[in-house]
RNA sequence: GCACCGUUCGUCUAGCGGUUAGGACACCGCCCUUUCACGGCGGUAGCACGGGUUCGAUUCCCGUACGGUGUACCA
């Protein structure tokens, strides 16, 4: 049987970085096995529904390079792929369970349930629906149940969990896992609003959509016995489960928005590349080899296996993410960033810069910045004559000695025929040798004159890209600023 | 509280009975050098603890500790 997996997010807000990884692993797994990757929207909780969230999920996955073979957008042979459009299916399946004695009606109000839990907590026992004393089909009897139903009373349908049974399954990542049914609650299957809970919907859909592997976050591990029981109640074979380790904050708690950025869009807005985020997040909990960090999507597809997924949660290390971003910044083609840089320039009121020139500037500066959008600011002097300078730097390098030497160096530049960096380097070097001075005496002041800044690319390389005329213009202008 | 899951440098990890416990990020030092970086070289730092099993345990088993998740008419 060919592999079919699903990413099943709830449209309740922005895509969490952990969801991105779950989606990614599902995708990698599907592609690795030549299988099918499905997007299913789990919107059975109307109270948490967020307008536009579904679109955001799709857009985010697309940005990350994660493709779906079947989805709400694309359709497919097992649709609809939005659970809110499948309520009739869940109703039918709940009825099947009612018929075969694996589910029952319950009429308790939330107040009554709260009280029950309070009592249990006070008595020091685990909070769990007590079907022997609450208001349900069993305690009320068939006639009364029928009457309440006919009368239109609010009800929900609960799963009848066996009293004493052992529930086991083999998790692809964790191995055999066993629960006792006495610890499993009589989970609500159909809510009083007519919508199913996650548990019912997920089992029914995974079955109907012929899902072979359920790859999801570890937070689902404790409710998996409910799902296993449901498969049994329906007489179905359960899919293979794989519970992924959690992504953690620095304090090792589940990664949450209270402790920093957790939404994909936040990283995207900061300028992180999809490649960076995908590569980084993939390696949080999975590693195909010990000696590499950088992988293309295709390489990940080729090497992905669940056996290589770790069991323990992984702390999201922002510093390492930044390092990886810098790596991608350096290795990506400068052409990719031209439009970003030009947009930044336009924001600064600088227009009409030649694309080729922008590429040369990006090539010059990309090792010094983390994101393309920083180039316009970091290298402003490449696009305009600086109107200010770094005061601290000036005080440090604009020395008596420098002021004496600079005019001659500038004259050298002015008369230079060849303005490429090697030629410039040789010219200045020869001059310095003659004067018994070092680069240090003259290069920093020169940097001040050309850029106004203390940091940047190599000075000769900078001047080469700038060109003779622009270099001299900047020097003259800065000289004017400095002497006022 | 109860249930389940987990535990190799600060962090991400390699390791699947015998290794000087390897790599990456971060950190520190040195080199390169026209600043900052990049790059190169080197360094600090780890198998949670206690019992077994075994000729031999980081590795297998059992406890303990610690951490995490779950415990909803949310997913």
XYZ file of C-alpha atoms (C1' of nucleotides) in Angstrom:
559
model
C 0.000 0.000 0.000
C 1.387 3.358 -0.926
C 2.117 5.924 1.759
C -0.524 8.519 2.515
C 0.073 11.111 5.233
C -1.706 14.236 6.318
C -0.949 17.540 7.933
C -4.060 18.436 9.885
C -3.899 21.907 11.356
C -6.639 23.797 13.048
C -7.390 27.221 11.565
C -7.062 29.051 14.851
C -4.343 31.558 14.041
C -0.889 31.851 12.589
C 1.208 28.828 11.738
C 3.427 27.846 14.641
C 7.029 26.920 13.983
C 6.302 23.492 15.450
C 3.450 23.023 13.001
C 5.793 23.919 10.199
C 8.110 21.143 11.252
C 5.247 18.652 11.523
C 4.086 19.650 8.055
C 7.632 19.350 6.795
C 8.224 15.882 8.234
C 4.960 14.677 6.749
C 5.989 16.090 3.416
C 9.496 14.642 3.562
C 8.140 11.266 4.572
C 5.554 11.228 1.798
C 8.013 12.316 -0.867
C 10.677 9.934 0.337
C 8.276 7.060 -0.190
C 6.740 8.424 -3.349
C 3.500 8.776 -1.435
C 0.742 11.324 -1.072
C 0.773 14.381 1.184
C -2.604 15.693 2.271
C -3.740 18.901 3.898
C -6.842 18.547 6.015
C -8.346 21.477 7.852
C -9.624 20.578 11.304
C -12.134 23.292 11.952
C -14.559 21.517 14.232
C -14.200 24.055 17.014
C -16.296 26.967 15.874
C -15.359 29.052 18.886
C -11.683 29.095 17.993
C -12.095 29.575 14.279
C -10.077 32.447 12.854
C -11.010 34.043 9.562
C -8.216 33.758 7.011
C -6.235 31.227 9.004
C -6.697 28.508 6.414
C -5.321 30.745 3.673
C -2.401 31.612 5.906
C -1.639 27.937 6.456
C -1.620 27.239 2.751
C 0.457 30.310 1.947
C 2.988 29.498 4.653
C 3.434 25.920 3.489
C 3.815 27.104 -0.078
C 6.425 29.621 1.000
C 8.310 26.857 2.764
C 8.183 24.650 -0.308
C 5.792 22.118 1.180
C 3.352 20.852 -1.418
C 0.111 18.983 -1.009
C -1.303 16.440 -3.398
C -4.775 16.692 -1.901
C -6.132 19.676 -0.013
C -9.038 22.049 0.464
C -7.598 24.096 -2.345
C -6.777 21.288 -4.747
C -9.471 18.840 -3.870
C -8.879 15.124 -4.293
C -10.642 11.774 -4.309
C -11.385 11.758 -0.575
C -12.804 15.218 -0.035
C -14.084 17.406 1.301
C -10.870 18.190 3.148
C -12.450 20.635 5.542
C -13.976 18.892 8.532
C -16.765 21.393 8.944
C -18.052 20.134 5.606
C -18.055 16.525 6.745
C -20.386 16.716 9.728
C -22.856 14.299 8.182
C -20.100 11.699 7.907
C -19.254 12.051 11.585
C -22.907 11.856 12.554
C -23.257 8.580 10.669
C -20.165 7.164 12.278
C -21.228 8.215 15.738
C -24.517 6.442 15.067
C -22.587 3.301 14.175
C -20.888 3.406 17.540
C -24.169 4.075 19.295
C -25.591 1.030 17.542
C -22.795 -1.327 18.377
C -22.616 -0.232 22.000
C -19.322 1.598 21.897
C -20.852 5.021 22.486
C -23.713 6.478 24.464
C -25.752 9.606 24.981
C -24.967 11.921 27.873
C -26.964 14.906 29.069
C -24.764 16.499 31.705
C -24.331 20.244 31.737
C -20.895 21.747 31.962
C -21.706 22.839 35.516
C -22.473 19.282 36.491
C -19.248 18.125 34.908
C -17.273 20.803 36.725
C -18.759 19.686 39.996
C -17.927 16.104 39.275
C -14.312 17.013 38.664
C -14.154 19.134 41.780
C -15.398 16.246 43.848
C -12.869 13.924 42.304
C -10.011 16.336 42.802
C -11.012 16.823 46.420
C -11.070 13.078 46.887
C -7.654 12.875 45.307
C -8.633 10.778 42.342
C -8.033 11.440 38.674
C -10.747 13.541 37.039
C -12.636 11.296 34.720
C -16.223 11.007 33.525
C -18.046 8.658 35.835
C -20.690 7.046 33.699
C -22.154 5.163 36.616
C -23.446 8.259 38.373
C -23.765 11.000 35.764
C -26.795 11.722 33.616
C -26.490 9.442 30.644
C -28.059 6.655 28.697
C -27.043 4.066 31.291
C -28.109 5.803 34.470
C -31.280 7.225 32.930
C -32.360 4.122 31.100
C -33.420 3.683 27.482
C -36.926 5.098 27.868
C -35.866 8.267 29.600
C -33.030 8.708 27.136
C -35.452 8.342 24.254
C -37.803 10.816 25.870
C -35.091 13.426 26.412
C -33.902 13.024 22.868
C -37.422 13.359 21.447
C -37.992 16.393 23.578
C -34.930 18.002 22.064
C -32.743 18.058 25.147
C -29.100 19.001 24.656
C -26.895 15.967 24.522
C -23.501 14.800 23.517
C -22.207 11.391 22.547
C -19.482 9.808 24.580
C -17.179 6.936 23.853
C -17.736 3.890 26.060
C -14.274 3.024 27.217
C -13.847 -0.550 28.471
C -13.252 -0.735 32.211
C -10.271 -3.039 32.281
C -8.278 -3.361 29.130
C -4.742 -2.857 28.069
C -4.222 -0.626 25.061
C -0.981 -0.984 23.180
C 0.432 0.302 19.964
C 3.845 0.617 18.427
C 5.000 4.141 17.826
C 7.480 4.433 14.952
C 9.642 6.773 16.967
C 9.152 5.535 20.508
C 8.513 1.837 20.145
C 5.794 -0.011 22.067
C 3.574 2.163 24.249
C 0.967 0.798 26.635
C -1.930 2.433 28.467
C -4.595 1.082 30.784
C -8.161 1.763 29.746
C -9.060 2.722 33.292
C -6.940 5.827 32.772
C -8.770 6.749 29.599
C -11.717 9.095 29.852
C -15.099 8.490 28.230
C -14.197 11.075 25.636
C -16.913 13.152 24.038
C -17.236 12.142 20.389
C -20.017 14.451 19.259
C -20.454 17.790 20.945
C -23.871 19.219 21.727
C -23.445 21.651 18.834
C -23.451 18.738 16.411
C -19.774 18.946 15.616
C -17.419 16.081 16.368
C -14.438 16.437 18.654
C -10.955 16.060 17.257
C -10.796 12.463 18.392
C -13.744 11.189 16.392
C -13.152 13.363 13.355
C -9.504 12.499 13.132
C -10.059 8.757 13.342
C -12.923 8.748 10.870
C -11.099 10.953 8.411
C -7.794 9.150 8.661
C -9.659 5.955 7.901
C -11.757 7.353 5.083
C -8.809 9.174 3.561
C -6.775 5.984 3.799
C -4.022 7.545 5.855
C -1.237 5.044 6.433
C 0.956 7.030 8.849
C -0.140 9.539 11.429
C 2.849 11.813 12.051
C 2.028 14.419 14.640
C 3.354 16.207 17.726
C 4.071 14.456 20.994
C 1.265 16.356 22.688
C -1.030 13.815 21.031
C 0.596 10.791 22.584
C -1.609 10.758 25.710
C -4.793 10.758 23.641
C -3.666 8.115 21.209
C -5.216 5.293 23.281
C -8.589 6.955 22.688
C -7.930 6.779 18.992
C -6.768 3.183 19.140
C -9.941 2.310 21.018
C -12.004 4.074 18.382
C -10.369 2.129 15.586
C -11.210 -1.030 17.498
C -14.771 0.113 18.103
C -15.219 0.595 14.372
C -13.494 -2.673 13.630
C -10.775 -0.903 11.698
C -7.063 -1.384 11.568
C -5.215 1.614 12.992
C -2.615 3.483 10.958
C 1.015 3.591 12.019
C 1.598 6.324 14.623
C 4.692 8.478 14.938
C 4.830 11.123 17.652
C 7.388 13.831 17.077
C 9.382 15.369 19.913
C 8.318 18.847 20.935
C 10.041 22.096 20.093
C 11.064 23.790 23.294
C 11.762 27.228 24.756
C 15.113 27.811 26.380
C 13.607 26.757 29.697
C 12.593 23.476 28.029
C 8.878 24.115 28.204
C 6.782 23.679 25.065
C 7.629 26.476 22.676
C 5.130 29.242 23.219
C 4.539 32.740 22.012
C 4.953 34.100 25.504
C 8.654 33.389 25.277
C 9.639 34.809 21.920
C 8.874 34.342 18.274
C 7.000 31.178 17.431
C 5.042 31.998 14.317
C 6.471 31.366 10.909
C 5.435 34.796 9.658
C 7.541 36.427 12.374
C 10.676 34.812 11.036
C 9.651 35.541 7.513
C 9.105 39.201 8.347
C 12.536 39.434 9.914
C 13.992 38.313 6.616
C 14.824 34.687 7.246
C 14.766 32.673 4.058
C 12.400 29.752 3.651
C 15.456 27.585 2.996
C 17.003 28.667 6.280
C 13.938 28.056 8.376
C 13.129 24.741 6.736
C 16.699 23.493 6.979
C 17.006 24.603 10.576
C 13.690 23.296 11.771
C 14.218 19.975 10.003
C 17.338 19.406 12.056
C 15.492 19.974 15.306
C 14.733 16.379 16.092
C 16.091 14.711 13.027
C 19.555 14.274 11.613
C 20.524 12.234 8.598
C 24.242 12.389 9.226
C 26.716 13.614 11.764
C 28.917 15.796 9.652
C 26.685 18.264 7.846
C 24.283 21.029 8.696
C 23.174 22.379 5.364
C 20.664 20.437 3.307
C 18.459 21.217 0.343
C 14.853 20.136 0.431
C 15.617 17.415 -2.073
C 18.483 16.110 0.030
C 16.167 15.972 3.005
C 13.571 14.086 1.010
C 16.205 11.602 -0.093
C 17.478 10.907 3.405
C 14.404 11.271 5.604
C 13.375 8.338 7.765
C 11.292 8.179 10.928
C 13.886 5.911 12.495
C 16.281 8.837 12.526
C 13.861 11.110 14.349
C 14.847 11.729 17.948
C 12.704 11.057 20.991
C 13.637 14.014 23.155
C 12.381 17.562 22.723
C 14.658 20.098 21.075
C 15.361 23.635 22.223
C 14.993 26.191 19.481
C 18.395 27.899 19.372
C 17.940 31.311 17.796
C 21.690 31.915 17.572
C 22.192 28.845 15.443
C 19.289 29.880 13.248
C 21.064 33.193 12.697
C 24.264 31.419 11.826
C 22.438 29.291 9.296
C 20.758 32.357 7.830
C 24.186 33.942 7.330
C 25.334 30.802 5.589
C 22.409 30.958 3.188
C 22.963 34.682 2.753
C 26.482 33.967 1.585
C 25.736 31.059 -0.681
C 22.576 32.278 -2.375
C 22.766 34.033 -5.726
C 22.921 37.834 -5.277
C 20.451 38.218 -8.115
C 17.759 36.830 -5.815
C 18.054 39.826 -3.534
C 18.059 42.644 -6.049
C 14.378 43.417 -5.724
C 14.494 43.397 -1.924
C 17.444 45.754 -1.864
C 15.888 48.052 -4.442
C 12.696 48.167 -2.454
C 14.637 49.185 0.639
C 16.400 51.846 -1.384
C 13.115 53.195 -2.649
C 11.912 53.397 0.909
C 14.910 55.590 1.560
C 14.072 57.697 -1.451
C 16.802 56.302 -3.662
C 15.607 55.331 -7.110
C 16.938 54.250 -10.453
C 19.920 52.227 -9.311
C 21.153 49.851 -11.968
C 20.471 46.148 -11.275
C 23.994 45.066 -12.127
C 25.370 47.588 -9.725
C 23.043 46.344 -6.985
C 24.291 42.823 -7.619
C 27.866 43.966 -7.239
C 27.080 45.714 -3.978
C 25.266 42.645 -2.656
C 28.247 40.494 -3.567
C 30.501 42.939 -1.799
C 28.486 43.141 1.407
C 26.611 39.902 1.846
C 29.210 38.439 4.172
C 28.702 41.304 6.565
C 24.943 41.261 6.883
C 22.460 38.627 7.825
C 19.559 39.672 5.624
C 19.302 41.222 2.166
C 17.165 44.077 3.413
C 20.026 45.263 5.621
C 22.220 46.061 2.671
C 20.601 49.394 1.849
C 21.321 50.699 5.346
C 24.559 48.907 6.014
C 25.971 50.000 2.681
C 24.102 53.284 2.238
C 27.318 54.937 1.030
C 27.278 52.668 -1.999
C 24.118 54.370 -3.163
C 24.382 57.932 -1.905
C 26.954 60.381 -0.674
C 26.989 60.004 3.112
C 25.754 63.032 4.966
C 27.050 61.957 8.329
C 29.774 59.891 9.901
C 30.493 57.728 12.921
C 31.703 60.193 15.508
C 33.517 57.704 17.659
C 35.311 56.298 14.656
C 36.309 59.773 13.539
C 37.825 60.586 16.922
C 39.788 57.394 16.794
C 41.187 57.493 13.286
C 41.173 61.118 12.109
C 44.553 61.779 13.657
C 47.191 64.349 12.954
C 49.199 61.745 11.139
C 46.247 60.691 9.062
C 45.423 64.215 8.073
C 48.967 64.704 6.869
C 49.077 61.512 4.881
C 45.617 61.533 3.373
C 46.012 64.318 0.821
C 48.795 62.402 -0.862
C 46.841 59.189 -0.848
C 43.854 60.953 -2.311
C 46.068 62.429 -4.997
C 47.207 58.913 -5.766
C 43.600 57.814 -6.162
C 42.808 60.827 -8.276
C 45.567 60.006 -10.686
C 44.954 56.274 -10.715
C 44.174 54.998 -14.162
C 43.164 51.529 -13.147
C 40.622 51.573 -10.315
C 40.441 47.865 -9.615
C 41.244 46.697 -6.113
C 44.508 44.938 -6.839
C 45.921 47.937 -8.670
C 44.780 50.287 -5.932
C 46.232 48.011 -3.324
C 49.617 48.012 -5.044
C 49.668 51.738 -5.524
C 48.887 52.496 -1.908
C 51.196 49.801 -0.666
C 54.090 51.253 -2.616
C 53.393 54.686 -1.258
C 53.211 53.403 2.323
C 56.444 51.492 1.943
C 58.177 54.591 0.803
C 56.784 56.605 3.707
C 57.493 53.829 6.177
C 53.856 53.688 7.193
C 51.400 50.833 7.566
C 47.962 50.289 6.112
C 46.545 50.977 9.514
C 47.676 54.599 9.360
C 45.828 55.333 6.221
C 43.075 52.807 5.557
C 40.835 53.643 8.490
C 40.879 57.348 7.754
C 40.198 56.531 4.135
C 37.266 54.373 5.161
C 35.953 57.266 7.173
C 36.216 59.544 4.160
C 34.558 57.182 1.714
C 31.889 55.566 3.883
C 31.618 57.537 7.110
C 31.453 54.207 8.885
C 33.753 52.014 10.888
C 32.661 48.740 9.372
C 32.321 47.439 5.873
C 33.925 45.315 3.223
C 37.556 45.561 2.211
C 38.336 49.161 1.373
C 39.906 48.570 -2.010
C 37.088 46.265 -3.039
C 34.609 48.877 -1.891
C 36.299 51.575 -3.945
C 36.434 49.364 -6.978
C 32.709 48.732 -6.929
C 32.046 52.389 -6.227
C 34.263 53.475 -9.084
C 36.694 56.317 -9.278
C 34.313 59.183 -9.677
C 31.932 58.155 -6.909
C 34.830 57.430 -4.572
C 36.337 60.847 -5.050
C 32.967 62.540 -4.722
C 32.473 60.909 -1.358
C 35.940 61.841 -0.191
C 35.435 65.475 -1.118
C 32.050 65.599 0.528
C 33.287 63.978 3.729
C 36.283 66.283 3.846
C 33.812 69.126 3.756
C 31.785 67.639 6.604
C 34.844 66.980 8.728
C 36.326 70.447 8.472
C 33.162 72.232 9.516
C -2.325 13.995 42.138
C -2.665 10.369 38.095
C -1.009 8.606 33.109
C 2.484 8.585 29.407
C 7.045 10.207 27.156
C 11.978 11.676 27.685
C 17.461 12.371 29.699
C 25.250 12.436 25.369
C 29.155 19.314 26.055
C 25.186 25.710 27.581
C 22.259 24.379 22.710
C 21.362 21.030 18.178
C 23.291 16.295 17.550
C 26.659 11.436 15.957
C 26.936 6.977 18.597
C 22.817 1.508 17.924
C 28.509 -3.560 23.889
C 34.983 -2.531 23.210
C 35.742 4.962 20.423
C 41.515 9.247 23.024
C 32.910 9.832 23.173
C 32.875 12.756 16.870
C 30.589 17.238 14.445
C 27.835 22.037 14.470
C 26.170 26.699 17.053
C 27.638 29.648 21.099
C 31.887 30.928 24.137
C 37.424 31.712 24.839
C 42.436 32.133 22.699
C 45.785 32.554 18.523
C 46.727 33.491 13.297
C 45.404 36.322 8.904
C 44.613 41.610 8.559
C 43.101 48.266 6.454
C 38.207 48.324 10.820
C 34.090 44.821 11.552
C 33.476 40.358 9.670
C 34.860 36.062 6.793
C 38.481 32.299 6.880
C 42.245 29.100 9.333
C 44.147 26.823 13.819
C 43.446 25.562 18.824
C 40.764 25.375 23.575
C 36.951 24.980 27.705
C 32.767 21.798 28.159
C 28.936 16.039 27.969
C 27.101 10.217 28.557
C 21.615 12.654 35.314
C 22.265 9.003 39.561
C 22.095 3.909 41.683
C 21.712 -1.073 40.878
C 21.961 -5.187 37.749
C 23.233 -8.263 32.807
C 28.143 -8.897 30.570
C 34.954 -10.401 30.129
C 33.403 -5.302 29.052
C 28.480 -0.661 29.474
C 27.176 6.041 26.911
C 24.920 1.809 24.431
C 20.669 -3.650 27.192
C 17.248 -4.294 31.835
C 15.225 -2.334 36.584
C 14.779 1.519 39.936
C 15.600 6.816 41.533
C 16.005 11.846 40.337
C 14.950 15.588 37.129
C 12.311 17.515 32.958
C 8.228 17.547 29.523
C 3.366 16.505 27.696
C -1.556 15.175 28.745
C -5.471 15.126 32.143
C -11.909 20.093 28.187
C -18.594 19.623 24.774
C -9.684 22.796 22.246
C -7.111 20.938 18.729
